[in-house]
Amino acid sequence: MSDSRSTIPRYLFKCYSPSSGSRCSTRFIGPRARPTTFGPHTQDILECHLRWGKQIRSEFVSWTNSILVALVYAIRKLEGQDWRDPTGEGICIAVLDTSTVPETVPIYPAGTLMKTFGLPDDAPYKRYNHSWEFLMHGRVRNTPCIQRYSVVAVQDFIDNNFYQVFEPFQNPDQRLWARMDELRKELWKQNTGGSDMDKIADMANKFHVEFQLPVALALAAMLKIDTTCVDNIKLLAEEDFKHMKIPSSYSACPVDSSFRSDYYEDTRFYTLLIGVYKQRLVSEQTESVSSISNTAITNSTLAHEANNQRKDSLVA
């Protein structure tokens, strides 16, 4: 079985804390155990990982293609006040650009690995809804030259009016696997305004500059925004998030990584991202044409004035 990046979303999200099964920091994110070649032992490791077991040190790191899923886990951890992190400062949200991950660190949809190693997709796994989960078999590291992922404490979201924008996240119950669709429905009932986008921009600004726009659009995609409306895309590109740059890696290879219907936030996120990218290109081309036109007019005016001066000189 080979890792195919064409089946992996461009951006993945993760909640982690001191109690997480993986080793996480701003420098690297990796599993507790050194990855080995897949074999008969892998089934036991995978089964223990997917059931949140501690008996076997995992070779995998879990990510999700939905920032909503990552935030539900983060808020639940924050409200639960883990004894290993009573202040909540260690509960973080990470966002990963999978296009920057070396091919030597494979990433698989959890469902693909479950099928490969004969794990059923019903109980006890069904309640965790692994359709949103992706497993990285190895470690990813940030370097001075490449920012592969960015991390922000979930408390920074809270301090920037997270609960005001995303009200249904308040007081989440313990049934995580049953709460995802409930949250989506509740978020879609909210009225969305320009002030919400300002608050979202404040949250996204906490991330590395290469990840600010993807995070802002991923958050916006959780709300009821008509992603097919050109005016909405234009507002996001030129007003709400105008100070945020298109990520360098995305500009080099823009990809629409949609895998579900437009009802879900992950697909809506990529619809917004590709829309904002194209809108920025249109704006840049318009500005370029305008600049060339203005330069031509200026040069023509200068030439005309110089010609008149020359005529006046000859008459004199």
Coordinates of C-alpha atoms in Angstrom, one line a residue:
M1 CA 0.0 0.0 0.0
S2 CA 1.4 3.4 -1.0
D3 CA 0.7 6.8 0.3
S4 CA -1.1 8.9 -2.4
R5 CA -1.0 12.7 -1.7
S6 CA -3.7 13.1 -4.3
T7 CA -6.2 11.6 -1.8
I8 CA -5.0 13.7 1.1
P9 CA -6.4 17.2 1.8
R10 CA -4.0 20.1 1.3
Y11 CA -4.5 21.2 4.9
L12 CA -5.0 19.0 8.0
F13 CA -5.8 20.1 11.6
K14 CA -5.0 18.7 15.0
C15 CA -5.8 19.2 18.6
Y16 CA -3.1 18.2 21.1
S17 CA -2.4 18.6 24.8
P18 CA 0.0 17.2 27.4
S19 CA -2.3 14.1 27.5
S20 CA -2.1 13.4 23.8
G21 CA -0.7 10.1 22.5
S22 CA 1.7 11.8 20.2
R23 CA 4.7 14.0 20.8
C24 CA 3.9 17.6 19.8
S25 CA 5.6 21.0 20.0
T26 CA 6.2 24.0 17.8
R27 CA 9.3 22.3 16.5
F28 CA 8.0 18.8 15.6
I29 CA 5.0 16.5 15.8
G30 CA 5.5 12.8 15.8
P31 CA 4.4 9.5 17.3
R32 CA 5.6 8.0 20.6
A33 CA 7.1 5.0 18.8
R34 CA 9.5 4.9 15.9
P35 CA 7.6 4.0 12.7
T36 CA 8.4 0.5 11.4
T37 CA 7.6 -1.3 8.1
F38 CA 4.0 -2.5 8.0
G39 CA 3.5 -6.1 9.0
P40 CA 1.3 -8.4 11.1
H41 CA 2.1 -6.3 14.2
T42 CA 0.7 -3.1 12.6
Q43 CA -2.9 -4.3 13.1
D44 CA -2.5 -4.3 16.9
I45 CA -0.8 -0.9 16.8
L46 CA -3.5 0.6 14.6
E47 CA -6.3 -1.0 16.7
C48 CA -4.9 0.4 19.9
H49 CA -4.4 3.8 18.4
L50 CA -7.9 4.1 17.0
R51 CA -9.4 3.0 20.3
W52 CA -7.3 5.5 22.2
G53 CA -5.5 2.7 24.0
K54 CA -2.3 3.1 25.9
Q55 CA -1.1 -0.5 26.0
I56 CA 1.0 -0.1 22.8
R57 CA 3.0 3.0 21.9
S58 CA 1.6 4.2 18.6
E59 CA 3.5 4.7 15.4
F60 CA 0.8 7.0 14.1
V61 CA -0.2 10.7 14.6
S62 CA -3.9 11.6 14.1
W63 CA -5.0 14.6 12.0
T64 CA -8.4 15.7 10.7
N65 CA -9.5 17.5 7.6
S66 CA -12.0 19.5 9.6
I67 CA -11.1 22.4 11.9
L68 CA -14.5 22.0 13.5
V69 CA -13.6 18.4 14.6
A70 CA -10.2 19.6 16.0
L71 CA -11.9 22.5 17.8
V72 CA -14.5 20.2 19.4
Y73 CA -11.8 18.1 20.9
A74 CA -9.8 21.2 22.0
I75 CA -12.8 22.9 23.7
R76 CA -13.8 19.6 25.4
K77 CA -10.2 19.3 26.7
L78 CA -10.3 22.9 27.9
E79 CA -13.6 22.6 29.7
G80 CA -12.5 19.3 31.2
Q81 CA -9.4 20.9 32.7
D82 CA -6.9 18.1 32.3
W83 CA -5.0 17.6 35.5
R84 CA -1.7 17.5 33.4
D85 CA -2.5 20.9 32.1
P86 CA -4.8 22.8 34.7
T87 CA -4.2 26.2 33.0
G88 CA -5.2 25.0 29.6
E89 CA -2.1 26.6 28.0
G90 CA -0.9 23.3 26.6
I91 CA -4.1 22.6 24.6
C92 CA -3.3 23.7 21.1
I93 CA -4.6 23.6 17.5
A94 CA -2.1 22.8 14.8
V95 CA -2.6 23.2 11.0
L96 CA -0.4 21.3 8.6
D97 CA 0.3 21.9 4.9
T98 CA 0.6 18.4 3.6
S99 CA 2.2 19.5 0.3
T100 CA 5.3 20.4 2.4
V101 CA 5.6 17.0 4.1
P102 CA 8.4 14.8 2.7
E103 CA 7.2 11.7 0.8
T104 CA 9.2 9.7 3.4
V105 CA 6.5 10.5 5.9
P106 CA 3.3 8.9 4.5
I107 CA -0.2 10.1 5.4
Y108 CA -3.2 7.7 5.0
P109 CA -6.9 8.1 5.4
A110 CA -7.8 6.2 8.6
G111 CA -10.5 4.2 6.7
T112 CA -7.9 3.0 4.2
L113 CA -5.7 1.6 6.9
M114 CA -8.7 0.0 8.7
K115 CA -9.7 -1.8 5.5
T116 CA -6.2 -2.9 4.8
F117 CA -5.6 -4.4 8.2
G118 CA -9.1 -5.9 8.5
L119 CA -10.6 -3.6 11.2
P120 CA -14.4 -3.3 11.0
D121 CA -16.0 0.1 10.4
D122 CA -18.8 -0.7 12.9
A123 CA -18.6 -0.9 16.7
P124 CA -16.4 -0.2 18.5
Y125 CA -14.9 2.2 15.9
K126 CA -18.1 3.6 14.4
R127 CA -18.8 6.0 17.3
Y128 CA -15.5 7.8 16.7
N129 CA -16.3 8.6 13.1
H130 CA -12.9 7.9 11.6
S131 CA -14.1 9.2 8.2
W132 CA -12.6 12.6 9.3
E133 CA -9.3 11.1 10.4
F134 CA -5.9 10.9 8.7
L135 CA -2.9 9.0 10.1
M136 CA 0.6 10.2 9.6
H137 CA 3.2 7.4 9.9
G138 CA 6.2 9.4 11.0
R139 CA 7.4 12.8 12.2
V140 CA 7.0 16.2 10.6
R141 CA 9.4 19.0 11.6
N142 CA 9.6 22.7 11.1
T143 CA 12.9 24.2 9.9
P144 CA 14.2 27.7 9.5
C145 CA 13.5 27.4 5.7
I146 CA 10.2 25.5 5.7
Q147 CA 7.2 26.1 8.0
R148 CA 5.3 22.9 7.5
Y149 CA 2.8 23.5 10.3
S150 CA 1.8 26.2 12.7
V151 CA 0.5 26.0 16.3
V152 CA -1.7 28.3 18.4
A153 CA -3.0 27.7 22.0
V154 CA -6.8 27.2 22.0
Q155 CA -7.0 29.8 24.7
D156 CA -5.9 32.4 22.1
F157 CA -9.1 31.5 20.2
I158 CA -11.1 32.0 23.4
D159 CA -9.4 35.4 24.1
N160 CA -10.3 36.6 20.6
N161 CA -14.1 36.1 21.1
F162 CA -14.4 32.5 19.8
Y163 CA -17.6 31.9 21.8
Q164 CA -19.2 35.1 20.5
V165 CA -18.7 34.0 16.9
F166 CA -19.2 30.2 17.3
E167 CA -21.8 30.2 20.1
P168 CA -22.8 26.5 19.9
F169 CA -19.3 25.5 21.1
Q170 CA -20.1 26.7 24.6
N171 CA -20.5 24.0 27.2
P172 CA -20.0 21.0 24.9
D173 CA -21.2 17.7 26.2
Q174 CA -19.1 14.5 26.4
R175 CA -20.6 12.7 23.4
L176 CA -18.0 14.0 20.8
W177 CA -19.0 11.5 18.1
A178 CA -22.7 12.6 18.4
R179 CA -22.0 16.3 18.6
M180 CA -20.4 17.1 15.2
D181 CA -23.6 17.2 13.1
E182 CA -25.5 19.0 15.9
L183 CA -22.8 21.7 15.9
R184 CA -23.0 22.1 12.1
K185 CA -26.8 22.6 12.2
E186 CA -26.6 25.1 15.0
L187 CA -23.8 27.1 13.4
W188 CA -25.8 27.3 10.2
K189 CA -28.7 28.8 12.1
Q190 CA -26.6 31.8 13.2
N191 CA -26.6 35.1 11.4
T192 CA -23.2 36.0 10.1
G193 CA -21.9 39.6 9.9
G194 CA -18.8 41.6 9.1
S195 CA -17.9 41.8 12.8
D196 CA -17.7 38.0 12.9
M197 CA -15.1 38.1 10.1
D198 CA -13.1 40.7 12.0
K199 CA -13.0 38.4 15.0
I200 CA -12.1 35.4 12.8
A201 CA -9.2 37.4 11.4
D202 CA -8.0 38.2 14.9
M203 CA -7.9 34.4 15.7
A204 CA -6.2 33.5 12.4
N205 CA -3.5 36.2 12.9
K206 CA -2.1 34.2 15.7
F207 CA -0.8 31.6 13.3
H208 CA 2.3 31.8 11.1
V209 CA 1.8 34.1 8.1
E210 CA 1.7 31.2 5.7
F211 CA -1.3 29.7 7.5
Q212 CA -3.3 32.8 8.4
L213 CA -5.5 32.8 5.3
P214 CA -6.2 29.0 5.3
V215 CA -7.2 29.1 9.0
A216 CA -9.4 32.2 8.5
L217 CA -11.2 30.6 5.6
A218 CA -11.5 27.2 7.4
L219 CA -13.2 29.0 10.3
A220 CA -15.4 31.1 8.1
A221 CA -16.5 27.9 6.3
M222 CA -18.1 26.7 9.5
L223 CA -20.6 29.5 9.2
K224 CA -23.5 29.9 6.8
I225 CA -21.8 31.7 3.9
D226 CA -22.9 31.2 0.3
T227 CA -19.7 30.0 -1.2
T228 CA -21.1 30.3 -4.7
C229 CA -21.7 34.1 -4.4
V230 CA -19.0 36.1 -6.2
D231 CA -19.7 39.1 -3.9
N232 CA -19.0 37.0 -0.8
I233 CA -15.7 35.8 -2.2
K234 CA -14.7 39.3 -3.2
L235 CA -15.5 40.6 0.3
L236 CA -13.3 37.9 1.9
A237 CA -10.5 38.5 -0.6
E238 CA -10.4 42.2 -0.7
E239 CA -11.9 43.4 2.6
D240 CA -12.2 40.9 5.5
F241 CA -8.9 39.1 5.0
K242 CA -7.2 41.4 2.6
H243 CA -4.0 41.7 4.7
M244 CA -3.5 37.9 4.6
K245 CA -1.3 36.5 1.9
I246 CA -1.9 33.5 -0.3
P247 CA 0.5 30.8 1.0
S248 CA 3.6 30.5 -1.1
S249 CA 3.1 26.7 -1.5
Y250 CA -0.5 27.2 -2.6
S251 CA 0.4 29.9 -5.1
A252 CA 2.9 27.4 -6.6
C253 CA 0.4 24.7 -6.9
P254 CA -3.3 25.6 -6.2
V255 CA -5.5 22.6 -5.6
D256 CA -9.2 22.2 -4.9
S257 CA -9.1 19.3 -2.3
S258 CA -12.9 18.8 -2.1
F259 CA -14.0 15.3 -1.0
R260 CA -17.6 15.8 0.3
S261 CA -20.7 17.7 -0.5
D262 CA -20.8 21.4 0.0
Y263 CA -22.8 20.9 3.2
Y264 CA -19.6 20.1 5.1
E265 CA -17.1 22.6 6.3
D266 CA -14.1 21.0 4.7
T267 CA -15.4 21.2 1.2
R268 CA -16.7 24.8 1.8
F269 CA -13.2 25.7 3.0
Y270 CA -11.5 24.7 -0.2
T271 CA -14.3 26.3 -2.3
L272 CA -13.5 29.6 -0.4
L273 CA -9.7 29.1 -0.7
I274 CA -9.7 28.6 -4.5
G275 CA -12.3 31.4 -4.9
V276 CA -10.1 33.9 -2.9
Y277 CA -7.0 32.8 -4.8
K278 CA -8.7 33.4 -8.2
Q279 CA -10.1 36.7 -7.0
R280 CA -6.7 37.9 -5.9
L281 CA -5.3 36.9 -9.4
V282 CA -8.1 39.0 -11.1
S283 CA -7.4 42.0 -8.8
E284 CA -3.6 41.7 -9.5
Q285 CA -4.2 41.5 -13.2
T286 CA -6.6 44.5 -13.1
E287 CA -4.1 46.5 -11.1
S288 CA -1.3 45.5 -13.5
V289 CA -3.3 46.6 -16.6
S290 CA -4.3 49.9 -14.8
S291 CA -0.6 50.5 -13.9
I292 CA 0.6 49.9 -17.5
S293 CA -2.2 52.1 -18.8
N294 CA -1.3 54.9 -16.4
T295 CA 2.4 54.6 -17.3
A296 CA 1.6 54.8 -21.0
I297 CA -0.6 57.9 -20.5
T298 CA 2.2 59.5 -18.4
N299 CA 4.8 58.7 -21.0
S300 CA 2.6 60.1 -23.8
T301 CA 2.0 63.3 -21.8
L302 CA 5.7 63.8 -21.1
A303 CA 6.5 63.1 -24.8
H304 CA 3.9 65.7 -25.9
E305 CA 5.2 68.3 -23.4
A306 CA 8.8 67.7 -24.6
N307 CA 7.7 68.1 -28.2
N308 CA 6.0 71.4 -27.4
Q309 CA 9.1 72.6 -25.6
R310 CA 11.2 71.7 -28.6
K311 CA 8.9 73.6 -31.0
D312 CA 8.9 76.6 -28.7
S313 CA 12.7 76.5 -28.7
L314 CA 12.9 76.5 -32.5
V315 CA 10.5 79.4 -32.8
A316 CA 12.5 81.4 -30.3

